[in-house]
């Protein structure tokens, strides 16, 4: 029970340290919350983007456009060659007239198609790939170009790969921001704890001369750093929640797939923000109080 009373007294002292300078404490918490929110927000955006990519049609295709002079025999030969390529699971033929009819059904394209003197679209073979691996798509695209009677090749995997690269870049940016902001949080809590210790220097000197241990002297400042970090983590979770809500509302009309993939701020994000904030705040306070008993005693 003595141990419990000691920690209860230390927590009460930590609370009094925060309430003694409420404006400064609030500003420190706001700064720490902002620093913690940046990497959390980057991670949340990257996760939502990767989830949206995963929901995109799982059957990527390579469109092979036949030359205008290609006849039935050339088209059938090209179709057999495509079916024989590794990574191709299916091939279907879209006649140029059917392609034009599909284009006319697109909103705003009907009048344009009706005004055409002739059908400019080629006959097309659409090869469905077994997976969305960019390497497979690149191989199929390259070999399809060498097939006789093929005028052009277009893959829909490239833009998915670019989107995936953007998401991973955002994730790595989040990791880098996390490292930098963690250092900033530790530095800020270190400075706050050191400032509090210097403010109460005389009391620390007296307590040390009376035989107080370093653990007893530093315990209130450790709790102060922990409480600051926990409050900052909760604030960071609130910032991320607001940012994601605004981002989702903005993207929903134009990019429903991405907006649906954007994660909400559930318990995982809240816990990550609070725990990381508390741990970093405690670390900064610990670094500031390592020599708390020896420095004042030497004064």
Coordinates of C-alpha atoms in Angstrom, one line a residue:
X1 CA 0.0 0.0 0.0
X2 CA 2.9 2.3 0.6
X3 CA 4.0 1.8 -3.0
X4 CA 0.4 2.7 -4.1
X5 CA 0.4 5.9 -1.9
X6 CA 3.7 7.0 -3.3
X7 CA 2.5 6.7 -6.9
X8 CA -0.8 8.3 -6.1
X9 CA 1.1 11.3 -4.6
X10 CA 3.3 11.4 -7.6
X11 CA 0.3 11.5 -10.0
X12 CA -1.3 14.3 -7.9
X13 CA 2.0 16.2 -8.1
X14 CA 2.1 15.7 -11.9
X15 CA -1.4 17.1 -12.2
X16 CA -0.5 20.1 -10.1
X17 CA 2.5 20.7 -12.4
X18 CA 0.2 20.8 -15.4
X19 CA -2.5 23.0 -13.8
X20 CA 0.1 25.4 -12.4
X21 CA 0.8 26.6 -16.0
X22 CA -2.4 25.7 -17.9
X23 CA -1.7 27.8 -21.0
X24 CA 1.8 26.4 -21.4
X25 CA 0.6 22.9 -20.8
X26 CA -2.2 23.3 -23.4
X27 CA 0.2 24.7 -26.0
X28 CA 2.6 21.8 -25.4
X29 CA -0.1 19.2 -25.8
X30 CA -1.4 20.9 -29.0
X31 CA 2.1 20.9 -30.5
X32 CA 2.6 17.2 -29.5
X33 CA -0.8 16.2 -30.9
X34 CA -0.1 17.9 -34.2
X35 CA 3.3 16.1 -34.4
X36 CA 1.7 12.7 -33.6
X37 CA -1.2 13.3 -36.1
X38 CA 1.0 13.7 -39.2
X39 CA 2.4 10.1 -39.4
X40 CA -0.9 8.6 -38.2
X41 CA -2.7 10.5 -41.0
X42 CA -0.2 9.4 -43.6
X43 CA -0.6 5.8 -42.5
X44 CA -4.4 6.0 -42.6
X45 CA -4.4 7.5 -46.1
X46 CA -2.0 4.9 -47.4
X47 CA -4.0 2.1 -45.9
X48 CA -7.2 3.4 -47.4
X49 CA -5.6 3.8 -50.8
X50 CA -4.1 0.3 -50.7
X51 CA -7.5 -1.1 -49.7
X52 CA -9.2 0.7 -52.7
X53 CA -6.5 -0.8 -55.0
X54 CA -7.3 -4.2 -53.7
X55 CA -10.9 -3.8 -54.5
X56 CA -10.3 -2.8 -58.1
X57 CA -11.3 -5.4 -60.7
X58 CA -9.2 -8.4 -59.8
X59 CA -9.0 -9.4 -63.5
X60 CA -6.6 -6.9 -65.2
X61 CA -6.7 -6.9 -69.0
X62 CA -4.4 -6.2 -72.0
X63 CA -6.2 -4.8 -75.0
X64 CA -4.7 -5.9 -78.4
X65 CA -5.8 -3.7 -81.3
X66 CA -5.8 -5.5 -84.7
X67 CA -4.7 -3.8 -87.9
X68 CA -7.5 -2.6 -90.2
X69 CA -6.5 -5.0 -92.9
X70 CA -6.5 -8.0 -90.6
X71 CA -9.0 -10.7 -91.7
X72 CA -10.7 -13.5 -89.9
X73 CA -7.7 -15.8 -90.4
X74 CA -5.3 -13.3 -89.0
X75 CA -7.6 -12.5 -86.1
X76 CA -7.9 -16.2 -85.2
X77 CA -4.2 -16.7 -85.4
X78 CA -3.6 -13.7 -83.1
X79 CA -6.2 -15.0 -80.7
X80 CA -4.5 -18.4 -80.5
X81 CA -1.1 -16.7 -80.0
X82 CA -2.5 -14.7 -77.1
X83 CA -4.1 -17.7 -75.4
X84 CA -0.7 -19.4 -75.5
X85 CA 1.1 -16.6 -73.6
X86 CA 1.9 -17.4 -70.0
X87 CA -0.2 -15.3 -67.6
X88 CA -3.2 -15.1 -69.9
X89 CA -6.3 -16.8 -68.5
X90 CA -8.8 -15.8 -71.2
X91 CA -9.2 -14.0 -74.5
X92 CA -12.3 -12.4 -75.9
X93 CA -12.9 -10.7 -79.3
X94 CA -14.7 -7.4 -79.5
X95 CA -15.7 -6.5 -83.1
X96 CA -15.2 -2.8 -84.0
X97 CA -19.0 -2.3 -84.5
X98 CA -19.7 -3.6 -81.0
X99 CA -16.9 -1.4 -79.6
X100 CA -18.5 1.7 -81.3
X101 CA -21.9 0.7 -79.9
X102 CA -20.4 0.5 -76.4
X103 CA -18.8 3.9 -76.8
X104 CA -22.1 5.4 -77.9
X105 CA -23.7 4.3 -74.6
X106 CA -21.2 6.3 -72.6
X107 CA -22.8 9.5 -71.3
X108 CA -22.1 12.4 -73.5
X109 CA -20.6 10.3 -76.4
X110 CA -23.9 9.4 -78.2
X111 CA -24.0 12.6 -80.3
X112 CA -20.3 12.4 -81.1
X113 CA -20.6 8.9 -82.3
X114 CA -23.6 9.7 -84.4
X115 CA -21.7 12.4 -86.2
X116 CA -18.9 10.1 -87.3
X117 CA -18.7 9.3 -91.0
X118 CA -17.0 6.0 -90.4
X119 CA -16.1 3.7 -87.5
X120 CA -12.5 4.7 -86.4
X121 CA -12.2 1.9 -83.8
X122 CA -10.3 -1.3 -84.6
X123 CA -11.2 -4.9 -83.9
X124 CA -9.9 -5.7 -80.5
X125 CA -8.8 -8.8 -78.6
X126 CA -9.0 -8.4 -74.8
X127 CA -6.6 -10.7 -72.9
X128 CA -7.6 -11.3 -69.3
X129 CA -4.5 -11.8 -67.0
X130 CA -4.3 -14.3 -64.2
X131 CA -3.1 -11.6 -61.8
X132 CA -2.3 -7.9 -61.5
X133 CA 1.5 -8.4 -61.4
X134 CA 3.1 -5.6 -63.4
X135 CA 5.8 -8.0 -64.6
X136 CA 3.2 -10.4 -66.1
X137 CA 1.4 -7.5 -67.8
X138 CA 4.7 -6.2 -69.2
X139 CA 5.7 -9.6 -70.6
X140 CA 2.3 -10.1 -72.2
X141 CA 2.3 -6.6 -73.6
X142 CA 5.7 -7.0 -75.1
X143 CA 5.0 -10.4 -76.7
X144 CA 1.6 -9.3 -78.0
X145 CA 3.2 -6.5 -80.0
X146 CA 5.2 -9.1 -81.9
X147 CA 2.1 -11.0 -83.1
X148 CA 1.4 -10.4 -86.8
X149 CA -1.7 -8.2 -87.6
X150 CA -1.4 -6.4 -84.2
X151 CA -1.4 -2.6 -84.6
X152 CA -1.2 -1.7 -80.9
X153 CA -1.4 -2.9 -77.4
X154 CA -2.7 -1.2 -74.2
X155 CA -2.5 -2.5 -70.7
X156 CA -4.8 -1.3 -67.8
X157 CA -2.3 -2.6 -65.2
X158 CA 0.1 0.3 -65.5
X159 CA -2.1 2.9 -63.8
X160 CA -2.9 0.4 -61.0
X161 CA 0.8 -0.1 -60.5
X162 CA 1.3 3.7 -60.4
X163 CA -1.4 4.1 -57.8
X164 CA 0.1 1.3 -55.7
X165 CA 3.5 3.0 -55.9
X166 CA 1.9 6.3 -54.7
X167 CA 0.3 4.5 -51.8
X168 CA 3.5 2.8 -50.8
X169 CA 5.4 6.2 -51.1
X170 CA 2.8 7.7 -48.8
X171 CA 3.3 4.8 -46.4
X172 CA 7.1 5.3 -46.4
X173 CA 6.6 9.0 -46.0
X174 CA 4.5 8.2 -42.9
X175 CA 7.3 6.1 -41.5
X176 CA 9.8 8.9 -42.1
X177 CA 7.4 11.4 -40.5
X178 CA 6.9 9.0 -37.6
X179 CA 10.6 8.9 -36.9
X180 CA 11.1 12.6 -37.2
X181 CA 7.9 13.5 -35.2
X182 CA 8.8 10.9 -32.5
X183 CA 12.1 12.7 -32.0
X184 CA 10.3 16.0 -31.9
X185 CA 7.8 14.7 -29.2
X186 CA 10.7 13.4 -27.1
X187 CA 12.5 16.7 -27.4
X188 CA 9.5 18.7 -26.5
X189 CA 8.6 16.6 -23.4
X190 CA 12.3 16.6 -22.5
X191 CA 12.3 20.4 -22.6
X192 CA 9.0 20.6 -20.6
X193 CA 10.2 18.3 -17.9
X194 CA 13.6 20.0 -17.6
X195 CA 11.9 23.4 -17.3
X196 CA 9.6 22.1 -14.6
X197 CA 12.6 20.6 -12.8
X198 CA 14.5 23.9 -13.0
X199 CA 11.5 25.8 -11.7
X200 CA 11.3 23.6 -8.6
X201 CA 15.1 23.4 -8.2
X202 CA 15.2 24.5 -4.6
X203 CA 12.6 21.9 -3.5
X204 CA 14.5 19.2 -5.3
X205 CA 17.7 20.3 -3.5
X206 CA 16.0 20.1 -0.1
X207 CA 14.4 16.7 -0.8
X208 CA 17.8 15.3 -2.0
X209 CA 19.6 16.6 1.1
X210 CA 16.9 14.9 3.3
X211 CA 17.7 11.6 1.6
X212 CA 15.1 11.4 -1.2
X213 CA 16.1 8.9 -3.9
X214 CA 16.3 9.8 -7.6
X215 CA 13.2 7.7 -8.3
X216 CA 11.2 9.6 -5.7
X217 CA 12.3 13.0 -7.0
X218 CA 11.8 12.2 -10.7
X219 CA 8.5 10.2 -10.4
X220 CA 6.2 13.3 -10.6
X221 CA 8.0 14.5 -13.7
X222 CA 7.8 11.1 -15.3
X223 CA 4.0 11.0 -14.7
X224 CA 3.8 14.6 -16.0
X225 CA 5.5 13.5 -19.3
X226 CA 3.3 10.4 -19.5
X227 CA 0.1 12.4 -19.0
X228 CA 1.1 15.0 -21.5
X229 CA 1.9 12.3 -24.1
X230 CA -1.4 10.5 -23.4
X231 CA -3.4 13.8 -23.9
X232 CA -1.4 14.5 -27.0
X233 CA -2.2 11.0 -28.4
X234 CA -5.9 11.5 -27.8
X235 CA -5.7 14.9 -29.5
X236 CA -3.8 13.3 -32.4
X237 CA -6.6 10.7 -32.8
X238 CA -9.2 13.5 -32.9
X239 CA -7.2 15.4 -35.5
X240 CA -6.9 12.3 -37.7
X241 CA -10.6 11.5 -37.3
X242 CA -11.5 15.0 -38.4
X243 CA -9.1 15.0 -41.3
X244 CA -10.3 11.6 -42.6
X245 CA -13.9 12.6 -42.3
X246 CA -13.3 15.7 -44.4
X247 CA -11.2 13.8 -46.9
X248 CA -13.9 11.1 -47.2
X249 CA -16.6 13.7 -47.8
X250 CA -14.5 15.4 -50.4
X251 CA -13.5 12.3 -52.3
X252 CA -16.9 10.4 -52.1
X253 CA -18.6 12.1 -55.1
X254 CA -15.7 11.7 -57.5
X255 CA -13.9 8.7 -56.2
X256 CA -16.3 6.3 -54.5
X257 CA -13.9 3.4 -54.5
X258 CA -11.2 5.3 -52.7
X259 CA -13.6 7.0 -50.3
X260 CA -15.1 3.6 -49.4
X261 CA -11.6 2.2 -48.7
X262 CA -10.6 5.1 -46.4
X263 CA -10.5 3.6 -42.9
X264 CA -12.3 5.3 -40.1
X265 CA -10.6 6.1 -36.8
X266 CA -11.4 2.9 -34.9
X267 CA -10.0 1.7 -31.7
X268 CA -6.8 0.6 -33.4
X269 CA -6.0 4.2 -34.5
X270 CA -7.1 5.7 -31.2
X271 CA -5.0 3.2 -29.2
X272 CA -2.0 3.7 -31.5
X273 CA -2.1 7.5 -31.0
X274 CA -2.6 7.3 -27.2
X275 CA 0.0 4.6 -26.5
X276 CA 2.6 6.1 -28.8
X277 CA 2.1 9.5 -27.3
X278 CA 2.3 8.2 -23.8
X279 CA 5.4 6.2 -24.5
X280 CA 7.2 9.1 -26.2
X281 CA 6.2 11.5 -23.5
X282 CA 7.5 9.2 -20.8
X283 CA 10.7 8.7 -22.7
X284 CA 11.3 12.5 -23.0
X285 CA 10.6 13.0 -19.3
X286 CA 12.9 10.1 -18.4
X287 CA 15.8 11.6 -20.4
X288 CA 15.2 14.9 -18.7
X289 CA 15.2 13.4 -15.1
X290 CA 18.1 10.9 -15.4
X291 CA 20.4 13.2 -13.4
X292 CA 17.7 15.1 -11.5
X293 CA 19.1 14.2 -8.1
X294 CA 22.7 14.7 -8.9
X295 CA 22.6 18.1 -10.5
X296 CA 20.7 20.0 -7.8
X297 CA 22.8 18.4 -5.1
X298 CA 25.9 19.7 -6.8
X299 CA 24.5 23.2 -6.8

